[in-house]
């Protein structure tokens, strides 16, 4: 036997049962976002490494140690995208979208980070992201958060909590950074190694530390919410008022900072207790300087991205799984002539009813064996052409779910019989032909 080819660690296959759930999540997200005027943008998975270094920040974990970066055959330094916002902004600049107009965009697709794989954390994972460009006011974040809340409702998710914070204006942040560094320097001996290093490079990220002693030190640290000036404070209050008007429960978490450097002002995160350590399902915030920083015309912006794997796990945990649709019918045929006829009829029926889910038996077998396969597939009906039916120009239609019995119908009468037994396939015929 040849050696088995193994997949790459942290890169997953999504098999048909599971992909049906994914499709459902993506369809609902697309509907919720489309309803509010967000248009889908499809973006490349490879970009210049410098795009991510300049946007996410050179001293972030993502850029420092998690990107898949390589030189291509021409010596260009490229990275697989670790997230979608940078590419979305790059595309907006490339296509001249940032000319003062407002744009609401969303995207979905694989992202790549070389993290240690565990439940809910993968090296290739997927995001659905939404970005609103051109609106400086808190109505942008309020709408973005409201859309995510609607998505949870439509998916039947309840165990999910929202935390919001503000990183303040540039000046607020500088004042806070000074106060935080001065406090942490006084307790430097209790900090973990990573946090000690961050004191020099990116002190706000220390607030995110999971190390126990660092967390203890942090519990008495200055809080950014006490440093917010009039503008940032007012922005956060108005955002909160709008969330309250929609009865979207939330807490203010002054330690919420997020691991990407482009945020300015609002940050937020939806977490759940259901998934263990990887509890962040959807995260985002405002990034008013990024478009200009990447060479575009200054354009305020805000957005979020959700982890599709985590959302699908959460939908499963909440037991709200849309079950993969069972086939309506399973076509059984005995003998070569009957198989040919069944093949043609199956294709004609699929042509006629685009909502009909019809599986054709492959590989022959006895009536009993084929019926067993029909049962296993979960089909409602078996359509059977044996020698007798073929000679009589008939198809036997047998219910597999109740005592609906078995009728032999003429081949020409098969569509009418299916319409009688499966009225749902007819509704879509008219919708499709309209
Ligand atoms: P992020 O927090 O890095 O933000 O990622 C967003 C979401 O992606 C996380 O909340 C999590 O659900 C999921 N995620 C991240 N890493 C992994 C992983 N290794 N495996 C599985 N899921 C993961 C961003 O990416 C920003 N671009 C969000 C944003 C959009 N901010 C403004 N607009």
Coordinates of C-alpha atoms and ligand atoms in Angstrom, one line a residue:
X1 CA 0.0 0.0 0.0
X2 CA 1.2 3.5 -0.8
X3 CA 1.9 5.9 2.1
X4 CA -1.2 7.9 3.1
X5 CA -1.1 11.6 2.2
X6 CA -1.9 13.5 5.4
X7 CA -3.6 16.9 5.7
X8 CA -1.8 19.9 7.2
X9 CA -2.2 20.4 10.9
X10 CA -4.9 22.9 11.7
X11 CA -6.4 22.7 8.2
X12 CA -9.8 21.0 8.1
X13 CA -12.0 19.3 5.6
X14 CA -15.7 20.2 5.9
X15 CA -17.8 17.1 4.9
X16 CA -21.3 17.3 3.3
X17 CA -23.3 16.9 6.5
X18 CA -21.4 19.8 8.1
X19 CA -21.2 21.9 5.0
X20 CA -25.0 22.0 4.9
X21 CA -24.9 23.7 8.3
X22 CA -22.2 26.1 7.1
X23 CA -24.3 27.0 4.0
X24 CA -27.3 27.7 6.2
X25 CA -25.2 30.0 8.5
X26 CA -23.8 31.8 5.5
X27 CA -27.2 32.1 3.8
X28 CA -28.7 33.6 6.9
X29 CA -25.8 36.0 7.4
X30 CA -26.0 37.0 3.7
X31 CA -29.7 37.7 4.1
X32 CA -29.3 39.7 7.4
X33 CA -26.5 41.8 5.9
X34 CA -28.1 42.2 2.5
X35 CA -31.3 43.4 4.1
X36 CA -29.4 46.4 5.5
X37 CA -27.6 47.2 2.3
X38 CA -24.3 45.4 2.8
X39 CA -22.9 44.2 -0.5
X40 CA -20.7 41.1 -0.8
X41 CA -17.1 41.8 -1.8
X42 CA -14.9 38.8 -2.8
X43 CA -11.2 39.3 -2.0
X44 CA -8.0 37.5 -2.8
X45 CA -6.5 35.2 -0.1
X46 CA -2.9 36.4 -0.9
X47 CA -1.7 40.0 -0.5
X48 CA 1.6 41.8 -0.1
X49 CA 3.0 41.1 3.4
X50 CA 3.4 44.8 3.8
X51 CA -0.4 45.3 3.7
X52 CA -0.8 43.3 6.9
X53 CA 2.4 44.7 8.6
X54 CA 1.2 48.3 8.0
X55 CA -2.5 47.7 9.0
X56 CA -2.5 45.0 11.8
X57 CA 0.8 46.3 13.2
X58 CA 4.4 44.9 13.2
X59 CA 4.4 44.2 17.0
X60 CA 1.1 42.2 17.1
X61 CA 1.1 38.5 17.6
X62 CA -0.5 38.0 14.2
X63 CA 2.2 39.8 12.2
X64 CA 5.1 38.9 14.5
X65 CA 4.5 35.1 14.6
X66 CA 1.3 33.9 13.0
X67 CA 1.4 34.7 9.3
X68 CA 2.0 32.3 6.5
X69 CA 4.6 34.4 4.6
X70 CA 6.7 33.4 1.6
X71 CA 8.5 34.7 -1.4
X72 CA 6.8 33.9 -4.7
X73 CA 8.7 33.0 -7.8
X74 CA 9.4 36.6 -8.6
X75 CA 10.8 37.3 -5.1
X76 CA 7.7 39.3 -4.0
X77 CA 7.0 38.9 -0.3
X78 CA 3.4 37.6 0.1
X79 CA 1.2 36.5 3.0
X80 CA -1.9 34.4 3.2
X81 CA -4.5 36.8 4.7
X82 CA -4.8 36.4 8.5
X83 CA -8.0 38.5 8.5
X84 CA -10.3 40.4 6.1
X85 CA -10.3 44.1 7.0
X86 CA -6.9 44.9 5.6
X87 CA -7.7 43.4 2.2
X88 CA -11.2 45.0 2.2
X89 CA -9.6 48.5 2.7
X90 CA -6.9 47.7 0.1
X91 CA -9.6 46.8 -2.4
X92 CA -11.6 49.9 -1.6
X93 CA -8.5 52.0 -2.3
X94 CA -7.7 50.1 -5.5
X95 CA -11.2 50.7 -6.9
X96 CA -11.6 54.3 -5.8
X97 CA -14.5 53.6 -3.3
X98 CA -13.2 56.0 -0.8
X99 CA -14.2 59.2 -2.5
X100 CA -16.5 60.6 0.3
X101 CA -19.3 58.1 -0.4
X102 CA -20.5 55.6 2.2
X103 CA -20.0 51.9 1.6
X104 CA -21.3 48.9 3.4
X105 CA -19.5 45.7 2.5
X106 CA -19.3 42.1 3.7
X107 CA -17.1 39.2 2.9
X108 CA -16.6 35.5 3.8
X109 CA -13.8 33.1 3.3
X110 CA -10.8 31.4 4.7
X111 CA -8.2 33.2 6.8
X112 CA -4.8 31.8 7.9
X113 CA -2.9 32.1 11.2
X114 CA -0.2 29.8 12.4
X115 CA -1.6 29.4 16.0
X116 CA -1.6 26.3 18.2
X117 CA -4.6 24.3 17.0
X118 CA -7.3 23.4 19.6
X119 CA -11.1 23.2 19.6
X120 CA -12.3 26.4 18.0
X121 CA -8.8 27.5 16.9
X122 CA -7.4 26.4 13.6
X123 CA -4.7 27.5 11.2
X124 CA -7.1 27.8 8.3
X125 CA -10.3 29.2 9.7
X126 CA -13.2 31.1 8.1
X127 CA -14.7 34.5 8.8
X128 CA -17.8 36.3 7.8
X129 CA -17.0 40.0 8.1
X130 CA -18.9 43.3 7.7
X131 CA -17.4 46.7 7.3
X132 CA -19.1 50.1 7.1
X133 CA -17.1 52.9 5.5
X134 CA -17.7 56.7 5.6
X135 CA -19.7 57.1 8.8
X136 CA -17.9 58.7 11.8
X137 CA -20.9 58.5 14.2
X138 CA -21.8 55.6 16.6
X139 CA -24.8 54.7 14.4
X140 CA -22.4 52.7 12.3
X141 CA -21.2 50.5 15.3
X142 CA -24.8 50.4 16.6
X143 CA -26.1 49.0 13.2
X144 CA -23.2 46.6 12.9
X145 CA -23.9 45.2 16.4
X146 CA -27.6 45.1 15.8
X147 CA -27.1 43.0 12.7
X148 CA -24.9 40.5 14.5
X149 CA -27.6 40.3 17.2
X150 CA -30.2 39.6 14.6
X151 CA -28.0 36.9 13.1
X152 CA -27.8 35.2 16.6
X153 CA -31.6 35.4 16.9
X154 CA -32.2 33.9 13.4
X155 CA -29.8 31.1 14.3
X156 CA -31.5 30.5 17.6
X157 CA -28.4 31.4 19.6
X158 CA -29.0 32.6 23.2
X159 CA -25.8 32.0 25.1
X160 CA -23.7 34.8 23.8
X161 CA -22.7 38.0 25.5
X162 CA -21.6 41.4 24.3
X163 CA -18.8 43.5 25.8
X164 CA -17.9 47.0 24.5
X165 CA -15.2 49.4 25.2
X166 CA -13.6 52.5 23.8
X167 CA -9.8 53.0 23.2
X168 CA -10.5 56.8 23.2
X169 CA -9.0 59.4 20.9
X170 CA -5.3 59.4 20.1
X171 CA -4.7 61.9 22.9
X172 CA -6.9 59.9 25.4
X173 CA -5.0 56.8 24.5
X174 CA -1.6 58.5 24.9
X175 CA -2.5 59.7 28.4
X176 CA -3.8 56.3 29.3
X177 CA -0.8 54.6 28.0
X178 CA 1.5 56.7 30.1
X179 CA -0.6 56.0 33.2
X180 CA -0.7 52.3 32.5
X181 CA 3.0 52.0 31.8
X182 CA 3.9 53.9 34.9
X183 CA 1.6 51.6 37.0
X184 CA 2.9 48.4 35.4
X185 CA 6.5 49.4 35.7
X186 CA 6.0 49.6 39.5
X187 CA 4.8 46.0 39.4
X188 CA 7.1 44.8 36.6
X189 CA 8.5 41.9 38.7
X190 CA 5.1 40.2 38.8
X191 CA 4.5 40.4 35.1
X192 CA 4.9 37.4 32.8
X193 CA 7.7 37.5 30.2
X194 CA 5.5 38.4 27.3
X195 CA 3.9 41.3 29.2
X196 CA 7.4 42.6 30.3
X197 CA 8.4 42.7 26.6
X198 CA 5.1 44.4 25.7
X199 CA 5.8 47.2 28.2
X200 CA 8.3 48.4 25.6
X201 CA 6.4 47.5 22.4
X202 CA 2.7 47.5 22.9
X203 CA 1.6 48.1 26.5
X204 CA -2.1 48.1 25.9
X205 CA -1.9 44.5 24.7
X206 CA -0.9 43.6 28.3
X207 CA -4.5 44.1 29.3
X208 CA -5.3 41.0 27.2
X209 CA -2.8 38.8 29.1
X210 CA -4.1 35.4 30.4
X211 CA -1.2 35.0 32.9
X212 CA -2.6 34.7 36.4
X213 CA -0.2 37.0 38.3
X214 CA -0.4 39.6 35.5
X215 CA -4.2 39.5 35.8
X216 CA -3.9 40.2 39.5
X217 CA -1.7 43.2 38.9
X218 CA -4.2 44.4 36.2
X219 CA -7.1 44.2 38.6
X220 CA -5.8 47.4 40.2
X221 CA -4.5 49.1 37.0
X222 CA -5.9 52.4 35.7
X223 CA -8.9 51.9 33.4
X224 CA -9.2 53.5 30.0
X225 CA -12.8 54.4 30.6
X226 CA -11.5 56.9 33.2
X227 CA -9.4 58.6 30.5
X228 CA -12.0 59.1 27.8
X229 CA -12.3 62.7 26.7
X230 CA -15.6 64.4 25.7
X231 CA -15.7 63.0 22.1
X232 CA -14.9 59.4 22.8
X233 CA -17.0 59.4 26.0
X234 CA -20.0 60.8 24.2
X235 CA -19.5 58.4 21.3
X236 CA -19.6 55.4 23.7
X237 CA -22.6 56.7 25.5
X238 CA -24.6 57.2 22.3
X239 CA -23.6 53.7 21.1
X240 CA -24.8 52.3 24.4
X241 CA -28.1 54.3 24.3
X242 CA -28.8 52.8 20.9
X243 CA -28.1 49.3 22.0
X244 CA -30.3 49.9 25.0
X245 CA -33.1 51.1 22.7
X246 CA -32.9 47.8 21.0
X247 CA -32.6 45.9 24.3
X248 CA -29.2 44.5 23.3
X249 CA -27.7 43.6 26.7
X250 CA -24.0 44.4 27.0
X251 CA -21.3 45.2 29.5
X252 CA -18.5 47.8 29.4
X253 CA -15.2 46.0 29.7
X254 CA -12.4 48.5 30.2
X255 CA -9.8 45.7 29.6
X256 CA -11.1 44.9 26.2
X257 CA -8.3 46.0 23.8
X258 CA -8.2 43.5 20.8
X259 CA -5.1 42.2 19.1
X260 CA -4.9 44.4 16.1
X261 CA -3.3 47.9 16.0
X262 CA -5.7 49.6 13.7
X263 CA -8.5 50.2 16.2
X264 CA -9.4 53.7 17.3
X265 CA -12.3 54.4 19.6
X266 CA -15.0 51.7 19.9
X267 CA -14.1 48.0 20.3
X268 CA -16.5 45.2 21.0
X269 CA -16.6 41.4 21.3
X270 CA -19.3 38.7 21.5
X271 CA -18.2 35.8 23.6
X272 CA -19.8 32.5 24.8
X273 CA -19.2 30.2 27.7
X274 CA -20.2 27.2 25.5
X275 CA -16.9 26.8 23.6
X276 CA -14.3 26.7 26.3
X277 CA -11.0 28.7 25.9
X278 CA -11.7 29.9 22.4
X279 CA -14.7 31.9 23.5
X280 CA -14.7 34.9 21.1
X281 CA -17.3 34.4 18.4
X282 CA -17.4 37.8 16.8
X283 CA -15.1 40.8 17.3
X284 CA -14.7 44.2 15.8
X285 CA -14.5 48.0 16.3
X286 CA -13.8 51.3 14.7
X287 CA -10.7 52.0 12.7
X288 CA -10.9 55.6 11.5
X289 CA -7.2 56.0 10.5
X290 CA -6.7 52.8 8.4
X291 CA -7.8 53.9 5.0
X292 CA -5.6 57.0 5.1
X293 CA -2.8 55.0 6.7
X294 CA -2.8 52.7 3.7
X295 CA -2.7 55.6 1.2
X296 CA -6.4 56.2 0.6
X297 CA -8.5 59.3 1.3
X298 CA -9.2 59.7 5.1
X299 CA -12.4 57.6 5.6
X300 CA -13.9 56.7 9.0
X301 CA -14.8 53.0 9.3
X302 CA -16.1 50.3 11.6
X303 CA -16.7 46.6 11.3
X304 CA -16.7 43.1 12.8
X305 CA -15.8 39.6 11.8
X306 CA -17.2 36.3 13.2
X307 CA -15.4 33.0 13.2
X308 CA -17.6 30.6 11.1
X309 CA -16.2 27.4 12.8
X310 CA -17.0 28.8 16.2
X311 CA -20.4 30.0 15.2
X312 CA -21.3 26.6 13.7
X313 CA -20.0 24.9 16.9
X314 CA -22.2 27.3 18.9
X315 CA -25.3 26.6 16.7
X316 CA -24.6 22.8 17.4
X317 CA -24.2 23.4 21.1
X318 CA -27.5 25.3 21.2
X319 CA -29.0 22.3 19.5
X320 CA -30.4 24.5 16.7
X321 CA -29.0 22.5 13.9
X322 CA -30.8 22.9 10.7
X323 CA -30.7 19.2 9.7
X324 CA -29.3 18.6 6.3
X325 CA -32.2 18.2 3.9
X326 CA -33.2 14.6 3.3
X327 CA -33.9 13.5 -0.3
X328 CA -37.5 13.5 -1.4
X329 CA -37.1 10.4 -3.5
X330 CA -34.7 7.5 -4.2
X331 CA -34.9 6.0 -7.7
X332 CA -34.5 2.2 -7.7
X333 CA -34.2 0.1 -10.9
X334 CA -33.6 -3.5 -11.7
X335 CA -31.8 -4.6 -14.9
X336 CA -30.0 -2.6 -17.5
X337 CA -33.1 -1.5 -19.5
X338 CA -34.8 -0.3 -16.3
X339 CA -31.7 1.5 -15.2
X340 CA -31.4 3.4 -18.4
X341 CA -35.1 4.4 -18.2
X342 CA -34.7 5.5 -14.5
X343 CA -31.6 7.5 -15.5
X344 CA -33.5 9.5 -18.1
X345 CA -36.6 10.0 -15.9
X346 CA -34.5 11.1 -13.0
X347 CA -32.8 13.8 -15.2
X348 CA -36.2 14.9 -16.6
X349 CA -37.7 15.2 -13.1
X350 CA -34.7 17.2 -11.8
X351 CA -35.1 19.5 -14.8
X352 CA -38.7 20.0 -14.2
X353 CA -38.7 20.6 -10.4
X354 CA -35.6 22.5 -9.2
X355 CA -36.6 21.9 -5.6
X356 CA -36.8 18.2 -5.9
X357 CA -34.0 16.3 -4.2
X358 CA -33.8 13.0 -6.0
X359 CA -31.1 10.3 -5.7
X360 CA -30.5 7.7 -8.4
X361 CA -29.3 4.3 -7.2
X362 CA -25.8 3.6 -8.5
X363 CA -24.4 0.1 -8.9
X364 CA -27.5 -2.1 -9.2
X365 CA -28.3 -4.5 -6.5
X366 CA -31.4 -6.5 -5.4
X367 CA -34.7 -4.6 -4.6
X368 CA -34.0 -5.3 -0.9
X369 CA -30.5 -3.9 -1.1
X370 CA -31.6 -0.8 -3.0
X371 CA -34.5 -0.2 -0.6
X372 CA -32.0 -0.4 2.3
X373 CA -29.9 2.3 0.6
X374 CA -33.0 4.5 0.1
X375 CA -33.9 4.1 3.8
X376 CA -30.3 5.0 4.8
X377 CA -30.4 8.1 2.7
X378 CA -33.6 9.2 4.6
X379 CA -35.7 9.4 1.4
X380 CA -39.4 9.9 1.8
X381 CA -40.3 8.0 -1.4
X382 CA -38.9 5.1 -3.4
X383 CA -39.5 5.2 -7.1
X384 CA -39.1 1.6 -8.4
X385 CA -38.8 0.2 -11.9
X386 CA -38.5 -3.6 -11.9
X387 CA -38.9 -5.8 -14.9
X388 CA -42.7 -5.8 -14.6
X389 CA -43.0 -2.0 -14.3
X390 CA -40.7 -1.5 -17.3
X391 CA -42.9 -3.8 -19.5
X392 CA -46.1 -2.1 -18.3
X393 CA -44.6 1.4 -18.8
X394 CA -45.1 2.1 -15.1
X395 CA -43.2 3.3 -12.0
X396 CA -44.0 2.0 -8.5
X397 CA -44.1 4.9 -6.0
X398 CA -43.7 3.7 -2.4
X399 CA -43.7 5.7 0.7
X400 CA -40.8 5.0 3.1
X401 CA -41.9 7.2 6.0
X402 CA -45.5 6.1 6.7
X403 CA -48.2 3.8 5.5
X404 CA -48.8 5.9 2.4
X405 CA -48.7 2.6 0.5
X406 CA -47.4 1.8 -2.9
X407 CA -49.1 2.9 -6.2
X408 CA -48.1 1.8 -9.7
X409 CA -48.4 4.9 -12.0
X410 CA -47.9 5.2 -15.7
X411 CA -44.6 6.9 -16.6
X412 CA -46.5 9.9 -18.0
X413 CA -48.4 10.3 -14.7
X414 CA -45.3 10.3 -12.5
X415 CA -45.0 14.1 -12.4
X416 CA -48.6 14.4 -11.2
X417 CA -48.1 11.7 -8.6
X418 CA -45.0 13.4 -7.3
X419 CA -46.8 16.8 -7.1
X420 CA -49.6 15.1 -5.2
X421 CA -47.3 13.5 -2.7
X422 CA -44.7 16.3 -2.5
X423 CA -46.6 19.6 -2.8
X424 CA -43.5 21.6 -1.8
X425 CA -41.7 20.8 -5.1
X426 CA -44.5 22.6 -7.0
X427 CA -44.3 25.9 -5.2
X428 CA -40.7 26.3 -6.3
X429 CA -41.6 25.4 -9.9
X430 CA -43.7 28.5 -10.3
X431 CA -41.2 30.6 -8.3
X432 CA -38.4 29.4 -10.6
X433 CA -40.4 30.0 -13.9
X434 CA -41.8 33.5 -12.9
Ligands
LIG1 P1 -10.2 38.9 15.2 O1 -10.6 39.1 16.6 O2 -8.7 38.7 15.0 O3 -10.6 40.2 14.4 O4 -11.0 37.7 14.5 C1 -12.4 37.7 14.4 C2 -13.0 36.4 14.8 O5 -12.4 35.4 14.0 C3 -12.7 36.0 16.2 O6 -13.6 36.5 17.1 C4 -12.8 34.5 16.1 O7 -14.2 34.1 16.2 C5 -12.3 34.2 14.7 N1 -11.0 33.6 14.8 C6 -9.8 34.3 14.9 N2 -8.7 33.5 14.9 C7 -9.2 32.2 14.7 C8 -8.6 30.9 14.6 N3 -7.3 30.7 14.7 N4 -9.5 29.9 14.5 C9 -10.8 30.0 14.4 N5 -11.4 31.2 14.5 C10 -10.6 32.3 14.7 C11 -10.4 40.4 13.0 O8 -10.0 39.6 12.3 C12 -10.9 41.8 12.5 N6 -10.6 41.8 11.1 C13 -12.3 42.0 12.8 C14 -12.8 43.3 12.3 C15 -13.5 43.5 11.1 N7 -12.6 44.5 12.9 C16 -13.1 45.5 12.1 N8 -13.7 44.9 11.1

